[in-house]
Each structure stands twice: as C-alpha cells, then as structure tokens.
Coordinates of C-alpha atoms and ligand atoms in Angstrom, one line a residue:
M282 CA -4.1 26.0 -8.0
L283 CA -2.4 24.2 -10.9
K284 CA -4.9 21.8 -12.9
E285 CA -3.9 18.4 -12.2
R286 CA -4.3 15.3 -14.6
I287 CA -3.6 12.0 -12.5
L288 CA -2.6 8.6 -13.8
V289 CA -3.3 5.8 -11.1
I290 CA -1.2 2.7 -12.4
G291 CA -2.6 -0.4 -10.6
A292 CA -6.1 1.1 -10.1
S293 CA -8.0 -2.3 -9.8
G294 CA -6.1 -3.3 -6.8
Q295 CA -6.6 -3.3 -3.1
I296 CA -5.7 0.4 -2.8
G297 CA -6.1 1.3 -6.2
V298 CA -9.7 1.2 -6.1
E299 CA -10.2 3.1 -3.2
L300 CA -7.4 5.7 -3.8
T301 CA -8.7 6.4 -7.5
L302 CA -12.3 7.0 -5.9
A303 CA -10.7 9.3 -3.3
L304 CA -8.9 11.2 -5.8
R305 CA -11.7 11.6 -8.2
K306 CA -13.7 13.4 -5.1
I307 CA -10.7 16.0 -4.9
Y308 CA -9.8 16.4 -8.6
G309 CA -12.9 15.6 -10.5
N310 CA -13.7 12.1 -12.3
A311 CA -12.4 13.1 -15.8
N312 CA -9.1 14.2 -14.3
V313 CA -8.2 11.0 -12.7
I314 CA -7.3 8.3 -15.2
A315 CA -7.4 4.8 -13.7
S316 CA -5.3 2.3 -15.5
D317 CA -4.4 -1.5 -14.9
L318 CA -3.4 -4.8 -16.8
R319 CA -7.0 -5.9 -15.9
E320 CA -9.5 -4.8 -18.2
Q321 CA -12.1 -3.0 -15.9
N322 CA -13.0 -3.0 -12.3
P323 CA -16.9 -3.1 -11.3
L324 CA -16.3 -0.8 -8.5
L325 CA -14.7 2.0 -10.7
Q326 CA -17.0 1.3 -13.7
G327 CA -18.8 4.5 -14.6
T328 CA -16.9 6.7 -12.1
G329 CA -14.4 8.1 -14.7
P330 CA -11.7 7.1 -17.4
Y331 CA -10.2 3.8 -17.3
V332 CA -7.4 2.4 -19.7
S333 CA -5.7 -0.9 -19.9
L334 CA -2.1 -0.4 -19.4
D335 CA 1.1 -2.5 -18.7
V336 CA 3.6 -0.5 -16.7
M337 CA 6.5 -2.7 -18.1
N338 CA 5.6 -1.2 -21.6
K339 CA 7.4 2.0 -21.2
E340 CA 6.5 3.4 -24.8
M341 CA 3.0 2.7 -24.3
L342 CA 3.0 4.5 -20.8
H343 CA 4.9 7.4 -22.2
V344 CA 2.3 7.7 -25.1
Q345 CA -0.7 7.5 -22.5
V346 CA 1.1 10.1 -20.3
I347 CA 1.4 12.8 -23.2
R348 CA -1.9 11.8 -24.7
Q349 CA -3.9 12.3 -21.4
G350 CA -1.8 15.4 -20.5
I351 CA -0.8 13.6 -17.2
T352 CA 0.8 15.7 -14.4
Q353 CA 0.9 13.3 -11.4
I354 CA 1.3 9.4 -11.3
Y355 CA 0.3 7.1 -8.5
L356 CA 2.3 3.8 -9.2
L357 CA 0.5 1.0 -7.1
A358 CA 1.2 -2.0 -9.6
A359 CA 3.5 -4.5 -7.6
I360 CA 4.0 -8.1 -6.5
L361 CA 3.5 -8.3 -3.0
S362 CA 5.4 -10.6 -0.3
A363 CA 3.7 -14.0 -0.3
T364 CA 3.5 -14.1 -4.2
G365 CA 6.8 -12.7 -4.5
E366 CA 8.3 -15.5 -2.6
K367 CA 6.7 -17.9 -4.9
N368 CA 8.1 -16.0 -8.1
P369 CA 11.0 -13.9 -7.0
N370 CA 12.2 -12.9 -10.8
L371 CA 8.6 -11.7 -11.5
A372 CA 8.3 -9.6 -8.2
W373 CA 11.9 -8.1 -8.8
N374 CA 11.2 -7.2 -12.4
L375 CA 7.7 -5.7 -12.0
N376 CA 8.5 -3.8 -8.7
M377 CA 11.7 -2.3 -10.0
Q378 CA 11.2 -1.7 -13.9
G379 CA 7.7 -0.5 -13.2
L380 CA 9.1 2.1 -10.9
L381 CA 12.1 3.0 -13.2
N382 CA 9.8 3.4 -15.9
V383 CA 7.5 5.8 -14.2
L384 CA 10.6 7.8 -12.6
D385 CA 12.0 8.3 -16.1
I386 CA 8.9 9.5 -17.7
A387 CA 8.3 11.8 -14.7
R388 CA 11.7 13.4 -15.1
E389 CA 11.4 13.8 -19.1
E390 CA 7.9 15.0 -18.9
K391 CA 8.5 17.2 -15.6
L392 CA 5.6 15.8 -13.9
H393 CA 4.6 17.8 -10.9
K394 CA 4.4 14.9 -8.5
V395 CA 4.8 10.8 -8.2
Y396 CA 3.5 8.6 -5.5
W397 CA 5.0 5.2 -4.9
P398 CA 4.4 3.1 -2.0
S399 CA 7.0 1.2 0.1
S400 CA 6.2 -1.3 2.8
I401 CA 7.1 -2.3 6.2
A402 CA 8.3 -5.4 4.5
V403 CA 11.7 -3.3 4.0
F404 CA 12.4 -4.3 7.7
G405 CA 14.0 -7.6 8.4
P406 CA 14.9 -9.9 11.5
T407 CA 17.7 -7.5 12.5
S408 CA 15.3 -4.3 12.8
P409 CA 13.8 -3.4 16.2
K410 CA 10.7 -5.3 16.8
I411 CA 8.9 -2.9 18.7
D412 CA 8.3 0.7 17.6
C413 CA 10.5 0.2 14.8
P414 CA 12.2 3.8 13.9
Q415 CA 12.4 5.4 10.7
Q416 CA 16.1 5.1 10.5
T417 CA 17.5 1.9 11.7
I418 CA 19.2 -1.4 10.5
I419 CA 17.3 -2.5 7.6
E420 CA 18.1 -6.0 6.2
P421 CA 15.1 -7.5 4.3
T422 CA 14.9 -11.2 3.6
T423 CA 12.2 -11.2 1.4
V424 CA 12.5 -10.3 -2.6
Y425 CA 9.5 -8.0 -2.0
G426 CA 11.2 -6.2 0.8
I427 CA 14.6 -6.0 -1.2
S428 CA 12.6 -4.7 -4.2
K429 CA 11.0 -2.0 -1.7
Y430 CA 14.2 -0.9 -0.2
A431 CA 16.0 -0.6 -3.6
G432 CA 12.9 1.4 -5.0
E433 CA 13.2 3.6 -1.8
F434 CA 16.6 4.5 -2.7
W435 CA 15.8 5.2 -6.4
C436 CA 13.1 7.6 -5.4
N437 CA 15.8 9.4 -3.3
Y438 CA 18.2 9.4 -6.2
Y439 CA 15.7 10.8 -8.7
F440 CA 14.5 13.4 -6.3
H441 CA 18.0 14.6 -5.4
R442 CA 19.7 14.2 -8.7
F443 CA 16.9 15.0 -11.2
G444 CA 14.5 17.1 -9.1
V445 CA 11.6 14.6 -9.4
D446 CA 9.0 15.1 -6.5
V447 CA 8.5 11.5 -5.7
R448 CA 6.9 10.8 -2.3
S449 CA 6.5 7.6 -0.5
I450 CA 4.8 5.8 2.7
R451 CA 5.9 2.4 4.2
Y452 CA 2.4 1.1 4.4
P453 CA 1.5 -1.5 7.1
G454 CA -0.8 -4.2 6.3
L455 CA -3.9 -2.9 5.0
I456 CA -7.5 -3.8 5.9
S457 CA -10.3 -3.2 3.6
Y458 CA -13.8 -4.3 2.4
K459 CA -14.2 -3.0 -1.0
S460 CA -11.5 -4.8 -2.9
A461 CA -9.7 -7.9 -2.1
P462 CA -6.0 -8.1 -1.0
G463 CA -3.3 -9.2 -3.6
G464 CA -1.1 -11.7 -2.2
G465 CA 0.4 -10.5 0.8
T466 CA 1.3 -11.9 4.2
T467 CA -1.0 -9.8 6.1
D468 CA -4.0 -10.7 4.0
Y469 CA -5.3 -12.9 6.8
A470 CA -6.6 -9.9 8.6
V471 CA -9.0 -9.4 5.5
E472 CA -9.9 -13.1 4.9
I473 CA -10.8 -13.5 8.7
F474 CA -13.7 -11.2 8.3
H475 CA -15.1 -12.8 5.2
D476 CA -14.7 -16.5 6.6
A477 CA -16.3 -15.1 9.9
L478 CA -19.4 -13.9 8.3
A479 CA -19.7 -16.8 5.8
D480 CA -18.7 -19.8 7.7
K481 CA -18.2 -18.5 11.4
H482 CA -14.8 -20.2 11.2
Y483 CA -11.3 -19.3 9.9
D484 CA -8.2 -21.3 9.2
C485 CA -5.5 -18.8 9.8
F486 CA -2.1 -19.1 8.0
L487 CA -0.4 -17.2 11.0
K488 CA 0.4 -18.4 14.5
E489 CA -2.0 -16.8 17.2
N490 CA 0.6 -14.5 18.7
T491 CA 2.0 -13.0 15.4
Y492 CA 1.8 -9.3 15.9
L493 CA 2.1 -7.2 12.9
P494 CA 1.5 -3.3 12.1
M495 CA -1.8 -3.0 10.5
M496 CA -3.8 -0.1 9.2
Y497 CA -7.5 0.3 8.0
M498 CA -7.9 1.5 4.5
P499 CA -9.6 4.9 5.1
D500 CA -6.6 5.8 7.3
A501 CA -4.1 4.8 4.5
I502 CA -6.1 6.9 2.0
K503 CA -6.0 9.8 4.5
A504 CA -2.1 9.3 4.9
T505 CA -1.5 9.1 1.3
I506 CA -3.5 12.1 0.4
S507 CA -1.9 14.2 3.1
L508 CA 1.5 13.4 2.3
M509 CA 0.8 14.2 -1.4
E510 CA -0.7 17.5 -0.3
A511 CA 1.9 18.7 2.0
P512 CA 4.1 21.4 0.7
A513 CA 7.5 20.1 -0.9
K514 CA 9.4 22.0 1.9
D515 CA 7.9 19.9 4.5
I516 CA 8.9 16.5 3.1
T517 CA 12.3 15.6 4.9
I518 CA 12.3 11.9 3.9
R519 CA 12.7 11.2 0.2
T520 CA 13.1 7.3 0.7
S521 CA 9.8 6.5 2.5
Y522 CA 8.0 7.4 5.6
N523 CA 7.1 5.0 8.4
V524 CA 3.4 5.4 9.1
G525 CA 1.9 3.5 12.1
A526 CA -1.8 2.9 13.3
L527 CA -2.7 -0.6 14.6
S528 CA -0.7 -3.7 16.0
F529 CA -2.6 -6.9 16.7
S530 CA -2.1 -10.6 16.5
P531 CA -4.7 -13.1 15.0
K532 CA -5.7 -14.1 18.5
E533 CA -6.7 -10.5 19.3
L534 CA -8.5 -9.8 16.1
A535 CA -10.5 -12.9 16.4
E536 CA -11.4 -12.1 20.1
C537 CA -12.5 -8.7 18.9
I538 CA -14.6 -10.3 16.0
Q539 CA -16.1 -12.6 18.9
Q540 CA -17.7 -9.6 20.5
H541 CA -19.8 -9.3 17.2
I542 CA -20.1 -13.1 16.4
P543 CA -19.8 -15.0 19.7
D544 CA -19.9 -18.4 18.0
F545 CA -16.8 -17.6 15.7
T546 CA -14.1 -19.9 15.8
I547 CA -10.3 -19.8 14.7
A548 CA -7.8 -22.5 14.1
Y549 CA -4.0 -21.8 13.4
L550 CA -2.3 -23.5 10.6
P551 CA 0.7 -21.5 9.7
D552 CA 2.4 -22.1 6.5
Y553 CA 5.4 -20.4 4.6
R554 CA 4.1 -16.9 5.4
Q555 CA 4.9 -17.2 8.9
S556 CA 8.6 -16.8 8.5
I557 CA 7.8 -13.7 6.4
A558 CA 5.7 -12.4 9.2
D559 CA 8.4 -13.3 11.8
S560 CA 11.0 -11.2 9.9
W561 CA 8.8 -8.1 10.2
P562 CA 8.3 -5.6 13.0
S563 CA 5.2 -5.9 15.4
S564 CA 4.8 -2.0 15.6
I565 CA 6.0 1.2 13.9
N566 CA 7.4 4.4 15.0
D567 CA 5.9 7.2 12.9
A568 CA 7.2 10.2 14.8
V569 CA 8.6 11.7 11.6
A570 CA 5.3 11.6 9.6
R571 CA 3.5 13.1 12.6
K572 CA 5.9 16.0 12.7
D573 CA 6.4 16.6 8.9
W574 CA 2.9 16.3 7.7
N575 CA 0.7 15.9 10.7
W576 CA 0.1 12.2 10.4
S577 CA -2.2 10.6 12.8
P578 CA -4.6 7.6 12.4
E579 CA -8.2 7.7 13.3
Y580 CA -9.3 4.0 13.7
T581 CA -8.6 1.5 16.6
L582 CA -8.9 -2.3 16.4
E583 CA -12.4 -2.1 17.8
S584 CA -13.9 0.6 15.4
M585 CA -12.0 -1.1 12.4
T586 CA -13.7 -4.4 13.3
Q587 CA -17.1 -2.9 13.6
E588 CA -17.0 -1.0 10.3
M589 CA -15.5 -4.3 8.5
L590 CA -18.4 -6.4 9.7
E591 CA -21.2 -4.0 9.1
N592 CA -20.0 -3.3 5.5
L593 CA -19.2 -6.9 4.6
Q594 CA -22.6 -7.7 5.9
K595 CA -24.4 -5.2 3.5
Ligands
NAD727 P1 -2.7 -5.4 -5.5 O1 -2.0 -6.6 -6.0 O2 -4.1 -5.5 -4.8 O3 -3.1 -4.4 -6.8 C1 -1.8 -4.2 -7.8 C2 -2.6 -3.9 -9.1 O4 -1.6 -3.8 -10.0 C3 -3.3 -5.2 -9.5 O5 -4.9 -4.6 -9.9 C4 -2.7 -5.7 -10.9 O6 -3.6 -6.1 -11.8 C5 -1.9 -4.3 -11.3 N1 -0.8 -4.8 -11.9 C6 0.0 -6.0 -11.8 N2 1.0 -5.8 -12.9 C7 0.7 -4.8 -13.5 C8 1.4 -4.2 -14.6 N3 2.4 -4.8 -15.3 N4 0.8 -3.0 -15.3 C9 -0.4 -2.3 -14.6 N5 -1.1 -2.9 -13.6 C10 -0.4 -4.1 -13.2 O7 -2.0 -4.4 -4.6 P2 -2.2 -3.3 -3.5 O8 -2.3 -4.1 -2.2 O9 -3.2 -2.5 -4.1 O10 -0.9 -2.6 -3.3 C11 -0.6 -1.6 -4.0 C12 0.9 -0.8 -3.7 O11 1.0 -0.8 -2.2 C13 1.8 -2.0 -4.1 O12 3.3 -1.1 -4.3 C14 2.1 -2.6 -2.6 O13 3.4 -3.2 -2.5 C15 1.9 -1.4 -1.6 N6 1.4 -2.0 -0.2 C16 0.4 -2.7 -0.2 C17 0.2 -3.1 1.2 C18 -1.2 -3.7 1.4 O14 -1.4 -4.3 2.6 N7 -2.1 -4.0 0.5 C19 0.9 -2.9 2.2 C20 2.3 -2.3 1.9 C21 2.4 -1.8 0.7
AKB728 C1 2.2 -8.0 2.3 O1 1.8 -8.5 3.4 O2 3.0 -8.3 1.5 C2 1.7 -6.3 2.3 C3 2.6 -5.3 3.1 C4 2.7 -5.4 4.3 O3 3.5 -4.9 2.2 N1 0.4 -6.4 2.8

C-alpha cells in the first residue's frame, strides 16, 4: 500500500473535525495534517498535527504540500448556502478559487487523490423534487449552488484533461453533535436538538412541511471514505455523486424528538432560508453511488434522533 500523507483543509468545521479523526484512525495520527483558517480546534487538540492555513494563499498552500510531503488533499473550506446569500462575492471567491488552487497544486505535485464535496444545493426549482436523479435538469438559484455546480465541472475537467484523481459527493444536509454547522439552510436540524435539550422549545426558521434530504454524520463519513477507497476504475462519475439517506420535515423531526422529550414544543417562523430550502429537492436518488461503490446508509430518523439526544446529553 502507498504511504499516504493527507492534508485536510477546513478541518475545524462541521465535517472537518469528524473526518480528520476518522482519517487519523485509518492512516495514523501523524500522517493526517489538519488545517484551517482558525487557530486550533479543541476536539482535534492533541490528536495530531494542526497548521493554520488560508486556502486562498496558493503559495503558502503549495509550500505546505511540499514541506509535509502531502499525497492527498481533502478540501472542506467553503461558505455554505445561507451565509453565501448574505455575501455572494465572498462565497464565489472562496468556493471557486480555493478549489482551483487545490486542483492546480494536485496537478503540479501529482497528488494521488483529492476529495472535494459538492451539495444537493446544485439542484434548483426545475429539478425533480422527489427522488432527484444523478443526471437531470440542474439550474441552481443560490450562489452556493452555482459555485458547487461550477466546481463539479472543474473537477471533471481536471480529471479528464490532467488526470487528477478528484472525487466528490453531493452531501445532503448533515446532522452531527460533535461540531456545530457553519451557516447552511439545513442547520435547523442540528439546532433543534440543542434547543430541545436546553429549553424544551425551538423556533424553526423553516415551515413545518419543508422536506429536505438529510444525513447523519457517521453515514457521511462512511460515504466519504468508501468513495475515496474505491478503485479508480469503479468511479464512473467525475462531477459529483448523489448520495441519499433521510428525508424529513421539521414537523416530523419535532415529533420524533417528542418521543424522547414529550413536553418539547416547536414554533415555525420562516425567514429568508425558506426560499433556499424550497428550491432544493426533498429526496435524492443515489442508485449510481450504490452501484459504483456499494453505498448504503445505516441510520434512520429514529436511530439518528436517539443518538443525537444521548450524545448531546452527555
Ligand atoms: P463549515 O463551515 O462547518 O467548515 C468550513 C471550515 O473551513 C471552517 O472551519 C472554516 O474556518 C474553514 N475555512 C473557511 N475559509 C477558509 C480558508 N480561506 N482557508 C482555510 N480554511 C477556511 O463547513 P462544513 O459544513 O464542514 O462543510 C464542509 C464542506 O462540505 C463544504 O464544501 C460544504 O459546502 C460541504 N457540504 C456541507 C454540508 C453540511 O450540511 N455541512 C452539506 C453539503 C455540502
Ligand atoms: C447548506 O444548507 O447550505 C448545506 C448544504 C445542504 O449544502 N447544509
């Protein structure tokens, strides 16, 4: 097996923390270098190397890649949908230039692999709402969705033109208890657990019947690692793979929480994020990921809810 040295960019974020810890278990603590604009992360402290790094500074990034002998990059630094609508230029610049910097360096240094996540945000109001297929009409209406869709085609281009082995997943909204989400439209599905335990009440910024594709973090980590470990010949999608897991509404999630906290209440006060949510599909068809690299999720709404409450209570 080739010795891998992995750089995780955006390691202090919602996915970054858990993915870094999972990669450290597989490749050894010293071989997974966590990096982020933020100085350090308490959950990563003492588990392996951590460097402060700005993905927009291509020269410094290149120096780190050479100095650390990096063979793979996981690029997680991005501005998400809700923050992106408040600052479209910032979202476009970081989401595009960060990716291009990484792809260029991967090409020049002949890195073994690159991972870059896309999102269900690539889909727009003209995409099918239910069981949205891998290939379909894709007309995103948020700057975040536009940047992800453009990014998918940059990945495809660098693979076909320069042979960069870059792989990608269109994550649904991710639910986790270890690190907080960073400015997305699906963040309600994490906030609700914190408020249910702290106040027995949640003011939800989406309407009660807003169904969105969602996934519990352990399934997202499993999907990411399965895709990255699959033989290159099995990867038929070089833009980004649909992966599905759960689809539920705020009302259904609240009812599930009430099974554990009977006096939990919820109020619906939709804001600007409602129109973002309305532009996305409710559920995702992931037949291609299932066929290519045996994807299947483990968690149900009920098992995820139980684990979230148990772990947050601790
Ligand atoms: P996050 O906002 O929680 O974390 C992003 C991290 O990147 C932060 O720690 C931030 O400090 C860091 N960062 C920002 N600018 C940087 C820069 N210039 N240089 C280095 N680091 C920088 O995001 P996340 O939820 O962990 O998402 C990671 C990736 O997964 C993103 O590409 C996102 O679009 C994608 N994704 C996330 C979700 C989700 O529900 N969390 C769903 C779909 C796709
Ligand atoms: C967001 O809501 O912006 C993210 C995503 C689905 O990409 N969670």
